[in-house]
Amino acid sequence: MVGTRKEEAMKNKIAFLAVGQAAGNIGRLLEQKDYSVIYVNTSQEDLDTLGKAKFKYHIPKGEGCNKDRRKAKQLIIEDFDNIAAEIEAKIKADMLFVIFASGGGTGSGAGPMLMDLLIDEGKTVGAITILPAQDESVKSHINSYECFSELTEIAGTGSCFIIDNDNGDKLELNSIFVDSFTAFLEIP
């Protein structure tokens, strides 16, 4: 099915930066709808699960963050120039949404840090973040709290969409979100 001109125009104006493993699942669904997505991760193993994803970027010295937000932030700071160059070379969009889980390590630490740095570079940036389910670890909930505390401090943030993993099956919630988000973008 050929998209309408409005759909195609939106796909050229909005792109996604999927940070961490959970974000990769959402990024794949968006990429299947022909949106541009760059997958960023500290874990090469997680990136390898994405198969034929078009744009993947492994943060050097990263071997996963194991819920360590500080480690993720430090890796982003050290490698930001390369990440920014990767975005500039591969994504031509007016707005970039950073996707990340708020309770993990790579996404929770790197997501807000990337948003802040990208806004400082003059980019228009929004967030798509995932809340941990109630039965996830205490560490996941502490990370989520710290992540949202940081998000509220970032000046100039665009829209923020939140997926609550307590509302159903995680993969089904991802599909519902992507379908709803793309339907929203297609409103005349």
PDB file of C-alpha atoms in Angstrom:
ATOM      1  CA  MET A   1       0.000   0.000   0.000  1.00  0.00           C
ATOM      2  CA  VAL A   2       1.358   3.381  -0.990  1.00  0.00           C
ATOM      3  CA  GLY A   3       1.284   6.007   1.757  1.00  0.00           C
ATOM      4  CA  THR A   4      -0.375   9.358   1.342  1.00  0.00           C
ATOM      5  CA  ARG A   5       1.734  12.450   0.764  1.00  0.00           C
ATOM      6  CA  LYS A   6       1.031  13.552   4.349  1.00  0.00           C
ATOM      7  CA  GLU A   7       2.271  10.188   5.710  1.00  0.00           C
ATOM      8  CA  GLU A   8       5.399  10.391   3.607  1.00  0.00           C
ATOM      9  CA  ALA A   9       5.998  13.990   4.670  1.00  0.00           C
ATOM     10  CA  MET A  10       5.718  13.037   8.366  1.00  0.00           C
ATOM     11  CA  LYS A  11       8.105  10.129   7.869  1.00  0.00           C
ATOM     12  CA  ASN A  12      10.645  12.612   6.550  1.00  0.00           C
ATOM     13  CA  LYS A  13      10.092  15.048   9.426  1.00  0.00           C
ATOM     14  CA  ILE A  14      10.225  12.647  12.398  1.00  0.00           C
ATOM     15  CA  ALA A  15      12.928  10.095  13.180  1.00  0.00           C
ATOM     16  CA  PHE A  16      13.797   7.957  16.180  1.00  0.00           C
ATOM     17  CA  LEU A  17      16.833   7.166  18.281  1.00  0.00           C
ATOM     18  CA  ALA A  18      16.179   3.831  20.034  1.00  0.00           C
ATOM     19  CA  VAL A  19      18.492   3.631  23.062  1.00  0.00           C
ATOM     20  CA  GLY A  20      18.857   0.277  24.802  1.00  0.00           C
ATOM     21  CA  GLN A  21      17.213  -3.089  24.331  1.00  0.00           C
ATOM     22  CA  ALA A  22      13.602  -2.220  25.196  1.00  0.00           C
ATOM     23  CA  ALA A  23      13.706   0.759  22.824  1.00  0.00           C
ATOM     24  CA  GLY A  24      14.984  -1.522  20.080  1.00  0.00           C
ATOM     25  CA  ASN A  25      11.699  -3.432  20.193  1.00  0.00           C
ATOM     26  CA  ILE A  26       9.723  -0.239  19.593  1.00  0.00           C
ATOM     27  CA  GLY A  27      12.230   1.001  17.027  1.00  0.00           C
ATOM     28  CA  ARG A  28      11.772  -2.178  14.955  1.00  0.00           C
ATOM     29  CA  LEU A  29       8.019  -1.574  14.797  1.00  0.00           C
ATOM     30  CA  LEU A  30       8.571   2.026  13.695  1.00  0.00           C
ATOM     31  CA  GLU A  31      11.166   0.989  11.131  1.00  0.00           C
ATOM     32  CA  GLN A  32       8.655  -1.515   9.723  1.00  0.00           C
ATOM     33  CA  LYS A  33       6.376   1.489   9.134  1.00  0.00           C
ATOM     34  CA  ASP A  34       9.212   3.132   7.148  1.00  0.00           C
ATOM     35  CA  TYR A  35      10.372   5.611   9.787  1.00  0.00           C
ATOM     36  CA  SER A  36      14.097   6.272  10.127  1.00  0.00           C
ATOM     37  CA  VAL A  37      15.522   4.724  13.291  1.00  0.00           C
ATOM     38  CA  ILE A  38      19.047   4.615  14.673  1.00  0.00           C
ATOM     39  CA  TYR A  39      19.577   1.937  17.309  1.00  0.00           C
ATOM     40  CA  VAL A  40      22.139   2.928  19.936  1.00  0.00           C
ATOM     41  CA  ASN A  41      23.310   0.518  22.589  1.00  0.00           C
ATOM     42  CA  THR A  42      26.190  -0.200  24.911  1.00  0.00           C
ATOM     43  CA  SER A  43      25.621  -3.921  24.291  1.00  0.00           C
ATOM     44  CA  GLN A  44      26.672  -5.345  20.929  1.00  0.00           C
ATOM     45  CA  GLU A  45      24.758  -8.513  21.837  1.00  0.00           C
ATOM     46  CA  ASP A  46      21.518  -6.518  22.120  1.00  0.00           C
ATOM     47  CA  LEU A  47      22.185  -4.793  18.794  1.00  0.00           C
ATOM     48  CA  ASP A  48      22.761  -8.182  17.164  1.00  0.00           C
ATOM     49  CA  THR A  49      19.210  -9.254  18.110  1.00  0.00           C
ATOM     50  CA  LEU A  50      17.883  -6.533  15.776  1.00  0.00           C
ATOM     51  CA  GLY A  51      18.816  -8.525  12.684  1.00  0.00           C
ATOM     52  CA  LYS A  52      18.597  -6.413   9.549  1.00  0.00           C
ATOM     53  CA  ALA A  53      17.917  -3.089  11.243  1.00  0.00           C
ATOM     54  CA  LYS A  54      19.201  -0.390   8.912  1.00  0.00           C
ATOM     55  CA  PHE A  55      21.216   1.838  11.288  1.00  0.00           C
ATOM     56  CA  LYS A  56      22.878   0.358  14.382  1.00  0.00           C
ATOM     57  CA  TYR A  57      25.506   2.048  16.528  1.00  0.00           C
ATOM     58  CA  HIS A  58      27.494   0.378  19.297  1.00  0.00           C
ATOM     59  CA  ILE A  59      28.928   2.751  21.864  1.00  0.00           C
ATOM     60  CA  PRO A  60      32.638   1.951  22.241  1.00  0.00           C
ATOM     61  CA  LYS A  61      33.758   0.473  25.569  1.00  0.00           C
ATOM     62  CA  GLY A  62      30.157  -0.523  26.184  1.00  0.00           C
ATOM     63  CA  GLU A  63      29.379  -4.076  27.177  1.00  0.00           C
ATOM     64  CA  GLY A  64      25.948  -3.348  28.570  1.00  0.00           C
ATOM     65  CA  CYS A  65      25.246  -1.244  31.638  1.00  0.00           C
ATOM     66  CA  ASN A  66      23.366  -3.712  33.877  1.00  0.00           C
ATOM     67  CA  LYS A  67      21.051  -1.019  35.273  1.00  0.00           C
ATOM     68  CA  ASP A  68      24.018   1.295  35.974  1.00  0.00           C
ATOM     69  CA  ARG A  69      22.756   4.705  34.839  1.00  0.00           C
ATOM     70  CA  ARG A  70      26.031   6.454  35.706  1.00  0.00           C
ATOM     71  CA  LYS A  71      28.001   4.135  33.449  1.00  0.00           C
ATOM     72  CA  ALA A  72      25.586   4.800  30.567  1.00  0.00           C
ATOM     73  CA  LYS A  73      25.812   8.576  31.028  1.00  0.00           C
ATOM     74  CA  GLN A  74      29.603   8.492  31.107  1.00  0.00           C
ATOM     75  CA  LEU A  75      29.766   6.415  27.918  1.00  0.00           C
ATOM     76  CA  ILE A  76      27.421   8.885  26.182  1.00  0.00           C
ATOM     77  CA  ILE A  77      29.478  11.886  27.261  1.00  0.00           C
ATOM     78  CA  GLU A  78      32.691  10.250  26.033  1.00  0.00           C
ATOM     79  CA  ASP A  79      31.194   9.284  22.667  1.00  0.00           C
ATOM     80  CA  PHE A  80      28.657  12.057  22.000  1.00  0.00           C
ATOM     81  CA  ASP A  81      30.550  13.600  19.083  1.00  0.00           C
ATOM     82  CA  ASN A  82      30.497  10.252  17.246  1.00  0.00           C
ATOM     83  CA  ILE A  83      26.815   9.665  18.055  1.00  0.00           C
ATOM     84  CA  ALA A  84      25.925  13.188  16.838  1.00  0.00           C
ATOM     85  CA  ALA A  85      27.896  12.590  13.633  1.00  0.00           C
ATOM     86  CA  GLU A  86      26.064   9.279  13.127  1.00  0.00           C
ATOM     87  CA  ILE A  87      22.695  11.024  13.523  1.00  0.00           C
ATOM     88  CA  GLU A  88      23.717  13.849  11.197  1.00  0.00           C
ATOM     89  CA  ALA A  89      24.916  11.420   8.519  1.00  0.00           C
ATOM     90  CA  LYS A  90      21.936   9.065   8.601  1.00  0.00           C
ATOM     91  CA  ILE A  91      18.890  10.999   9.762  1.00  0.00           C
ATOM     92  CA  LYS A  92      17.394  13.963   7.939  1.00  0.00           C
ATOM     93  CA  ALA A  93      14.431  14.918  10.112  1.00  0.00           C
ATOM     94  CA  ASP A  94      13.072  18.017  11.806  1.00  0.00           C
ATOM     95  CA  MET A  95      12.290  16.208  15.073  1.00  0.00           C
ATOM     96  CA  LEU A  96      13.996  13.333  16.797  1.00  0.00           C
ATOM     97  CA  PHE A  97      12.287  11.168  19.411  1.00  0.00           C
ATOM     98  CA  VAL A  98      14.591   9.379  21.831  1.00  0.00           C
ATOM     99  CA  ILE A  99      13.100   6.043  22.899  1.00  0.00           C
ATOM    100  CA  PHE A 100      14.268   4.382  26.136  1.00  0.00           C
ATOM    101  CA  ALA A 101      13.181   2.338  29.136  1.00  0.00           C
ATOM    102  CA  SER A 102      13.274   4.422  32.291  1.00  0.00           C
ATOM    103  CA  GLY A 103      14.116   1.460  34.531  1.00  0.00           C
ATOM    104  CA  GLY A 104      17.098  -0.050  32.740  1.00  0.00           C
ATOM    105  CA  GLY A 105      20.728   1.001  32.567  1.00  0.00           C
ATOM    106  CA  THR A 106      21.628   2.006  29.023  1.00  0.00           C
ATOM    107  CA  GLY A 107      18.292   3.594  28.137  1.00  0.00           C
ATOM    108  CA  SER A 108      17.555   5.117  31.534  1.00  0.00           C
ATOM    109  CA  GLY A 109      20.967   6.730  31.838  1.00  0.00           C
ATOM    110  CA  ALA A 110      21.707   7.490  28.217  1.00  0.00           C
ATOM    111  CA  GLY A 111      18.220   8.563  27.072  1.00  0.00           C
ATOM    112  CA  PRO A 112      17.878  11.782  29.093  1.00  0.00           C
ATOM    113  CA  MET A 113      21.588  12.557  28.646  1.00  0.00           C
ATOM    114  CA  LEU A 114      21.284  12.254  24.846  1.00  0.00           C
ATOM    115  CA  MET A 115      18.155  14.389  24.821  1.00  0.00           C
ATOM    116  CA  ASP A 116      19.869  17.149  26.772  1.00  0.00           C
ATOM    117  CA  LEU A 117      22.997  17.076  24.587  1.00  0.00           C
ATOM    118  CA  LEU A 118      20.976  17.002  21.348  1.00  0.00           C
ATOM    119  CA  ILE A 119      18.837  19.951  22.484  1.00  0.00           C
ATOM    120  CA  ASP A 120      22.061  21.832  23.262  1.00  0.00           C
ATOM    121  CA  GLU A 121      23.096  21.099  19.644  1.00  0.00           C
ATOM    122  CA  GLY A 122      19.908  22.819  18.421  1.00  0.00           C
ATOM    123  CA  LYS A 123      17.839  19.687  17.698  1.00  0.00           C
ATOM    124  CA  THR A 124      14.122  19.423  18.400  1.00  0.00           C
ATOM    125  CA  VAL A 125      13.835  16.384  20.653  1.00  0.00           C
ATOM    126  CA  GLY A 126      10.991  14.485  22.283  1.00  0.00           C
ATOM    127  CA  ALA A 127      10.878  11.321  24.379  1.00  0.00           C
ATOM    128  CA  ILE A 128       9.171   7.964  24.300  1.00  0.00           C
ATOM    129  CA  THR A 129       9.873   6.188  27.558  1.00  0.00           C
ATOM    130  CA  ILE A 130       8.755   2.991  29.219  1.00  0.00           C
ATOM    131  CA  LEU A 131       7.816   2.623  32.881  1.00  0.00           C
ATOM    132  CA  PRO A 132       8.835  -0.599  34.630  1.00  0.00           C
ATOM    133  CA  ALA A 133       6.072  -2.984  35.706  1.00  0.00           C
ATOM    134  CA  GLN A 134       5.327  -3.194  39.441  1.00  0.00           C
ATOM    135  CA  ASP A 135       6.893  -6.653  39.659  1.00  0.00           C
ATOM    136  CA  GLU A 136      10.261  -5.464  38.313  1.00  0.00           C
ATOM    137  CA  SER A 137      13.216  -4.963  40.663  1.00  0.00           C
ATOM    138  CA  VAL A 138      13.524  -2.154  43.178  1.00  0.00           C
ATOM    139  CA  LYS A 139      16.592  -1.008  41.201  1.00  0.00           C
ATOM    140  CA  SER A 140      14.397  -0.615  38.089  1.00  0.00           C
ATOM    141  CA  HIS A 141      11.999   1.621  40.016  1.00  0.00           C
ATOM    142  CA  ILE A 142      14.816   3.684  41.516  1.00  0.00           C
ATOM    143  CA  ASN A 143      16.281   4.127  38.014  1.00  0.00           C
ATOM    144  CA  SER A 144      12.883   5.168  36.691  1.00  0.00           C
ATOM    145  CA  TYR A 145      12.471   7.761  39.445  1.00  0.00           C
ATOM    146  CA  GLU A 146      15.953   9.173  38.791  1.00  0.00           C
ATOM    147  CA  CYS A 147      15.349   9.134  35.035  1.00  0.00           C
ATOM    148  CA  PHE A 148      12.097  11.111  35.307  1.00  0.00           C
ATOM    149  CA  SER A 149      13.714  13.524  37.771  1.00  0.00           C
ATOM    150  CA  GLU A 150      16.311  14.272  35.097  1.00  0.00           C
ATOM    151  CA  LEU A 151      13.737  14.492  32.295  1.00  0.00           C
ATOM    152  CA  THR A 152      11.812  17.193  34.148  1.00  0.00           C
ATOM    153  CA  GLU A 153      14.992  19.283  34.385  1.00  0.00           C
ATOM    154  CA  ILE A 154      15.763  19.291  30.641  1.00  0.00           C
ATOM    155  CA  ALA A 155      14.808  22.665  29.183  1.00  0.00           C
ATOM    156  CA  GLY A 156      13.330  22.685  25.707  1.00  0.00           C
ATOM    157  CA  THR A 157      12.073  19.095  25.566  1.00  0.00           C
ATOM    158  CA  GLY A 158       9.344  18.357  23.037  1.00  0.00           C
ATOM    159  CA  SER A 159       6.516  15.900  23.572  1.00  0.00           C
ATOM    160  CA  CYS A 160       6.992  13.030  26.000  1.00  0.00           C
ATOM    161  CA  PHE A 161       5.063   9.789  25.562  1.00  0.00           C
ATOM    162  CA  ILE A 162       5.028   7.235  28.366  1.00  0.00           C
ATOM    163  CA  ILE A 163       4.295   3.521  27.997  1.00  0.00           C
ATOM    164  CA  ASP A 164       3.284   1.847  31.270  1.00  0.00           C
ATOM    165  CA  ASN A 165       4.349  -1.803  31.332  1.00  0.00           C
ATOM    166  CA  ASP A 166       1.757  -2.477  34.053  1.00  0.00           C
ATOM    167  CA  ASN A 167      -1.042  -2.074  31.500  1.00  0.00           C
ATOM    168  CA  GLY A 168      -0.571  -5.390  29.687  1.00  0.00           C
ATOM    169  CA  ASP A 169       1.845  -7.509  27.721  1.00  0.00           C
ATOM    170  CA  LYS A 170       4.996  -5.492  26.934  1.00  0.00           C
ATOM    171  CA  LEU A 171       5.201  -6.427  23.259  1.00  0.00           C
ATOM    172  CA  GLU A 172       1.483  -5.841  22.767  1.00  0.00           C
ATOM    173  CA  LEU A 173       1.781  -2.435  24.455  1.00  0.00           C
ATOM    174  CA  ASN A 174       4.615  -1.555  22.071  1.00  0.00           C
ATOM    175  CA  SER A 175       2.432  -2.428  19.061  1.00  0.00           C
ATOM    176  CA  ILE A 176      -0.519  -0.474  20.426  1.00  0.00           C
ATOM    177  CA  PHE A 177       1.694   2.550  21.040  1.00  0.00           C
ATOM    178  CA  VAL A 178       3.283   2.464  17.570  1.00  0.00           C
ATOM    179  CA  ASP A 179      -0.095   2.035  15.874  1.00  0.00           C
ATOM    180  CA  SER A 180      -1.602   4.881  17.932  1.00  0.00           C
ATOM    181  CA  PHE A 181       1.400   7.158  17.407  1.00  0.00           C
ATOM    182  CA  THR A 182       1.403   6.678  13.648  1.00  0.00           C
ATOM    183  CA  ALA A 183      -2.388   7.124  13.503  1.00  0.00           C
ATOM    184  CA  PHE A 184      -1.951  10.392  15.404  1.00  0.00           C
ATOM    185  CA  LEU A 185       0.620  11.584  12.874  1.00  0.00           C
ATOM    186  CA  GLU A 186      -1.781  10.827  10.023  1.00  0.00           C
ATOM    187  CA  ILE A 187      -4.576  13.073  11.376  1.00  0.00           C
ATOM    188  CA  PRO A 188      -5.355  15.616   8.653  1.00  0.00           C
TER     189      PRO A 188
END
